[in-house]
Amino acid sequence: MIYFDNSATTKPKKEVLDTFYKVAENYFGNPSSVHHLGLQAENLLSQARNQIATLLKTDEQEIIFTSGGTEGNNFIIKGVAEKYRNRGHHMITTMIEHPSVLNTCIQLENNGFDVTYLPVDETGRVRVEDVKRALRKDTILVSIMHVNNEIGSVQPIAKIGELLKNHPKTLFHVDHVQGVTKVPLDFHESNVDFASISSHKFHGLKGTGAIYIRKGLKLAPLLAGGGQERGFRSGTENLAGIVAMAKALRLGMLDYEAKIDTMMDVRDFLINELQLIEGVTMNTPKQNTSPHIINFSVQGFKAEVLVHELEQHGLYVSTTSACSSRTNEPSRTILAMGLGEERATTSIRISLSFDNTMEEAKQAVAIIKQSIKNLKPVMRG
Amino acid sequence: MIYDQILVRYGEISTKGRNRGLFVDKLRENVQYVLRDFPGIKIKANRDRMYITLNGEKLDEVCTRLKNVFGIQSFSPVVRVNKDMELIKESSLKLFQKLHAQGKTFKVQARRADKEFPYHSDEMNNLLGGHLLQNIEGLTVDVHHPDLELKVEVRKDAVYLTCEVIKGAGGLPVGSSGKAMLMLSGGIDSPVAGYMAMRRGLLLEGVHFYSPPFTSERSKQKVIDLGKKLAGVNGQFILHIVPFTEIQQLIYEKVHENYAMTIMRRMMLRITDEIRERQEGLAIVTGESLGQVASQTLDSMFTINEVTNTPIIRPLISMDKTDIIKIAEDIDTLEISNRPYEDCCTIFTPAQPKTKPKRDKANQYETHFDFEPLLQKAVNHIETIKLSSQEENQQNVFADLF
């Protein structure tokens, strides 16, 4: 099996599962309990927070645990809307965000908010000037992803952060779910106010994530209850998942140090080889792109059919993003890049992990070539 | 990397005539300790300045650590150049290019400590300024509010170029004033008092009174976490945890409610003084602030202080609570102190503690029971923990989970 769908989710690492099991078995106390078991659990929790904060170059107080990327994005956008609505009712985002951002914005629009959806250029990047032009006196939030989940384009977060320095009343949220461990981002240096990450995208487990909230900023909680996470996020902490996430993040960053060059070599190889196949066009831009996502379209091939054919040969990839592929929609990102309906409905996404090898890439290219050949008579017929 | 060295300017040390060598040694020791996990670093300290050679270690992280070290007035990342005017010109230009000087304003300030250097300060200002103006587009001079200020120091051994001055923590190197015990309750005040005492060069060891089951394990953890913060100043902090339950219970059995708090404080002070003697300290530091609570009225202090003639240092004595809170926020202890657990001071608080306790009455109550053996027992059963600011250096039972 060649698993090339790591942007949908990754396989949890053995060491991470070990941690999960040990914590769930041995430290099952509720961190809020006053007795020793509770204290032990609380200590574990704070150690996990400390480790994650250090790895992300933030302060412990700036990390709040959540259930994952979707909750993180909902929490931040709705939390800002609620907390700062007296400042204004305008938000800025892009047309290529993850559904957990886009649909949250649509909910807010129904709630009296005004949202500007910025277009992107033909390489899938938002233009800083567009952000500048869209800013209004009543803009309370700019929400822009770091790495696009469909084609891998990397957004100019540092430049936008720089721009927003002159707009202290406009807060800046970055969906860092696809970026973390693959494209480094220093929240403090880039003037980011909020960011979200999700454990299962870096070999942790589903159901755990975290958000970064710049020290001193407030956010209305999404979940009311016992006041865990300093009142930001109630609900008994998923301690085993959180500690497992701390380990997964550490290992992920070690992988980055050791294997980022290999990953880029594998990506470049795939891009170069796939481009040579007749009917294949690259949707992933040449520059400002993440090392793990490759998106291409095969002219005349309905993406879903090709995915199933590849699967028959043991190669697992995606049509657009896993979240949108269920609804069979064309890729929103590719549409926004202005590449047309045809490219958007025939796009295939390969997403790598640090464990993927050049050998796998070679096999994958062969499988893709063969599958296109197999299907050609049918598709063209 | 732009810079290869950090130049450290001493604070008040510079004025300490004959003791200077001792102060500088202490500071070097402390700097060495906070930077101990950067193997590449080399430290050279002379009478006027300290030079930290980075040898490829991360500048940002080294700077963050240095900011907390007492005894440093300021420091600057520097480029070290041989004493050759052409080399100085070339390096200044390189430095400016790396700092993206295009379109910015600047000034040059040369200082010639070594008077044998052939160019005097004004000549150097002109030569270097001219060289930079010629070679960097859009660069202009502004002597009043420049974006970039190039400082050039000509010293005996070499010339040092720098563009940034980072403010240090000031004060005196920890340990240069001797050793004292800090009474650490877990509240807001005591860590602030500790911090301020360390600022004046005291090496502190913490003393905490622990009374399970009346105070919880969490209140102990709280004090340990505070100790770790204090360890941030010079890398480590020793904490003595005194088992206090037995004494506390006895006091509440034998002493009238109104005087229980006063007697308890006297016992704590006696124990702390005993630990001080064993640890060879010369003073006790407390977070008392005049009139803040019943035990901190002048009458109370007069009565409590009777049990020892060891100097008691009270850095917060005349400070307002709001100012204390501000410092606690700055040194990052406020959030820990605010954790809502019972501690040795809040438990057993009588409804109406005496605000004007008398020495003779206190002495009288103390004849009601024989506390000496209990004090000895408590001191003999102290748990001593060495705390380090850096988590990874500690024994960690959870280590394999992370």
Coordinates of C-alpha atoms in Angstrom, one line a residue, chain B residues 201-390:
Chain B
G201 CA 22.7 40.2 44.7
L202 CA 21.3 37.8 47.3
L203 CA 21.4 34.1 46.7
L204 CA 18.1 32.7 48.0
E205 CA 16.8 29.4 49.2
G206 CA 13.1 29.0 49.7
V207 CA 11.4 27.8 52.8
H208 CA 7.8 26.6 52.5
F209 CA 5.5 25.2 55.3
Y210 CA 3.4 22.3 54.2
S211 CA 0.5 21.1 56.4
P212 CA -1.2 18.1 54.8
P213 CA -4.1 17.3 54.8
F214 CA -5.0 20.9 55.6
T215 CA -3.1 22.2 52.6
S216 CA -3.2 20.1 49.4
E217 CA -0.5 18.7 47.2
R218 CA -1.5 21.4 44.7
S219 CA -0.4 24.1 47.1
K220 CA 3.0 22.5 47.3
Q221 CA 3.1 22.2 43.5
K222 CA 2.3 25.9 43.3
V223 CA 5.3 26.7 45.4
I224 CA 7.5 24.4 43.4
D225 CA 6.3 26.2 40.2
L226 CA 7.1 29.5 41.8
G227 CA 10.5 28.3 42.7
K228 CA 11.1 27.3 39.1
K229 CA 10.3 30.8 38.0
L230 CA 12.8 32.2 40.5
A231 CA 15.3 29.7 39.2
G232 CA 15.0 31.5 35.9
V233 CA 17.1 34.3 37.4
N234 CA 20.3 32.3 37.9
G235 CA 19.4 28.8 36.7
Q236 CA 18.6 27.1 39.9
F237 CA 16.7 27.5 43.2
I238 CA 16.8 25.4 46.3
L239 CA 13.5 24.8 48.1
H240 CA 13.1 23.5 51.7
I241 CA 9.6 22.1 52.4
V242 CA 8.9 21.9 56.1
P243 CA 6.4 19.4 57.5
F244 CA 4.2 21.7 59.6
T245 CA 1.0 19.9 60.4
E246 CA 1.9 18.7 63.9
I247 CA 3.0 22.1 65.1
Q248 CA 0.0 23.9 63.5
Q249 CA -2.4 21.5 65.1
L250 CA -0.8 21.9 68.5
I251 CA -1.0 25.6 68.3
Y252 CA -4.7 25.6 67.6
E253 CA -5.2 23.2 70.5
K254 CA -3.2 25.2 73.0
V255 CA -3.4 28.8 72.0
H256 CA -6.3 31.2 72.1
E257 CA -7.7 31.7 68.6
N258 CA -6.8 35.4 68.6
Y259 CA -3.1 34.6 69.1
A260 CA -2.8 31.4 67.1
M261 CA -1.7 33.3 64.0
T262 CA 1.0 35.3 65.9
I263 CA 2.4 32.2 67.5
M264 CA 2.3 30.3 64.2
R265 CA 4.4 33.0 62.6
R266 CA 6.8 33.0 65.5
M267 CA 7.3 29.2 65.0
M268 CA 7.8 29.6 61.3
L269 CA 10.4 32.3 61.9
R270 CA 12.2 30.1 64.4
I271 CA 12.3 27.2 62.0
T272 CA 13.4 29.3 59.1
D273 CA 16.2 30.8 61.2
E274 CA 17.3 27.3 62.1
I275 CA 17.5 26.3 58.4
R276 CA 19.3 29.6 57.7
E277 CA 21.9 28.6 60.2
R278 CA 22.4 25.1 58.8
Q279 CA 22.6 26.5 55.3
E280 CA 25.0 29.2 56.4
G281 CA 22.9 32.2 55.3
L282 CA 22.9 35.6 57.0
A283 CA 19.4 36.9 56.5
I284 CA 15.7 36.0 56.0
V285 CA 13.6 37.6 53.2
T286 CA 9.8 37.9 53.5
G287 CA 7.1 39.3 51.4
E288 CA 5.6 41.4 54.2
S289 CA 4.1 44.7 53.3
L290 CA 3.2 47.1 56.1
G291 CA -0.4 46.9 57.1
Q292 CA -1.5 44.6 54.4
V293 CA -3.0 41.9 56.7
A294 CA -3.2 41.3 60.4
S295 CA 0.2 39.7 60.7
Q296 CA 1.8 42.6 58.9
T297 CA 0.9 45.4 61.2
L298 CA 3.8 47.0 63.0
D299 CA 2.6 45.5 66.3
S300 CA 2.5 42.1 64.8
M301 CA 6.0 42.4 63.3
F302 CA 7.3 43.7 66.6
T303 CA 5.9 40.7 68.4
I304 CA 6.8 38.1 65.7
N305 CA 10.3 39.5 65.1
E306 CA 11.1 39.0 68.8
V307 CA 12.2 35.4 68.3
T308 CA 15.3 36.2 66.2
N309 CA 17.9 38.9 65.8
T310 CA 18.8 37.7 62.3
P311 CA 18.3 40.6 59.8
I312 CA 14.9 40.3 58.2
I313 CA 14.8 41.8 54.8
R314 CA 11.3 43.0 53.6
P315 CA 11.7 44.4 50.1
L316 CA 8.0 45.1 49.8
I317 CA 7.5 46.8 53.1
S318 CA 6.5 50.1 51.7
M319 CA 4.9 49.1 48.5
D320 CA 1.2 49.2 47.5
K321 CA -0.5 45.9 46.5
T322 CA -1.2 47.2 43.0
D323 CA 2.5 47.8 42.4
I324 CA 3.4 44.4 43.8
I325 CA 0.9 42.8 41.4
K326 CA 2.5 44.6 38.5
I327 CA 5.9 43.2 39.2
A328 CA 4.4 39.7 39.7
E329 CA 2.9 40.0 36.3
D330 CA 6.3 41.1 34.8
I331 CA 8.2 38.2 36.3
D332 CA 5.4 35.8 35.3
T333 CA 4.5 34.6 38.8
L334 CA 1.1 36.2 39.2
E335 CA -0.8 33.5 37.3
I336 CA 0.8 30.7 39.5
S337 CA 0.2 32.7 42.7
N338 CA -3.5 33.2 41.8
R339 CA -4.2 29.5 41.7
P340 CA -6.9 29.0 44.3
Y341 CA -5.5 26.5 46.8
E342 CA -5.3 26.8 50.5
D343 CA -1.9 27.5 51.8
C344 CA -0.2 27.7 55.2
C345 CA -1.3 31.3 55.7
T346 CA -4.9 31.1 54.6
I347 CA -5.9 28.0 56.5
F348 CA -7.0 28.3 60.1
T349 CA -7.4 32.0 59.7
P350 CA -9.4 33.1 62.7
A351 CA -12.4 35.3 62.3
Q352 CA -10.7 38.0 64.3
P353 CA -6.9 37.7 64.5
K354 CA -5.2 40.2 66.8
T355 CA -3.9 43.2 64.9
K356 CA -2.0 44.4 68.0
P357 CA -0.6 41.3 69.6
K358 CA 1.8 41.9 72.6
R359 CA 5.1 40.3 73.2
D360 CA 4.4 39.3 76.8
K361 CA 1.2 37.6 75.9
A362 CA 2.7 35.7 73.1
N363 CA 5.5 34.5 75.4
Q364 CA 2.9 33.5 77.9
Y365 CA 1.0 31.3 75.4
E366 CA 4.2 29.7 74.4
T367 CA 4.8 28.4 77.9
H368 CA 1.6 26.3 77.5
F369 CA 3.4 23.7 75.5
D370 CA 6.9 22.4 74.8
F371 CA 7.5 23.3 71.2
E372 CA 11.3 22.9 71.0
P373 CA 11.3 19.2 70.2
L374 CA 8.6 19.7 67.6
L375 CA 10.6 22.4 65.9
Q376 CA 13.7 20.2 65.8
K377 CA 11.6 17.3 64.5
A378 CA 10.2 19.5 61.7
V379 CA 13.7 20.8 60.7
N380 CA 15.0 17.2 60.7
H381 CA 12.3 16.1 58.3
I382 CA 12.6 18.8 55.8
E383 CA 12.3 17.8 52.1
T384 CA 14.9 19.7 50.1
I385 CA 14.3 20.0 46.3
K386 CA 16.7 21.5 43.8
L387 CA 14.7 23.3 41.1
S388 CA 16.0 24.2 37.7
S389 CA 14.4 26.6 35.3
Q390 CA 15.0 24.2 32.5

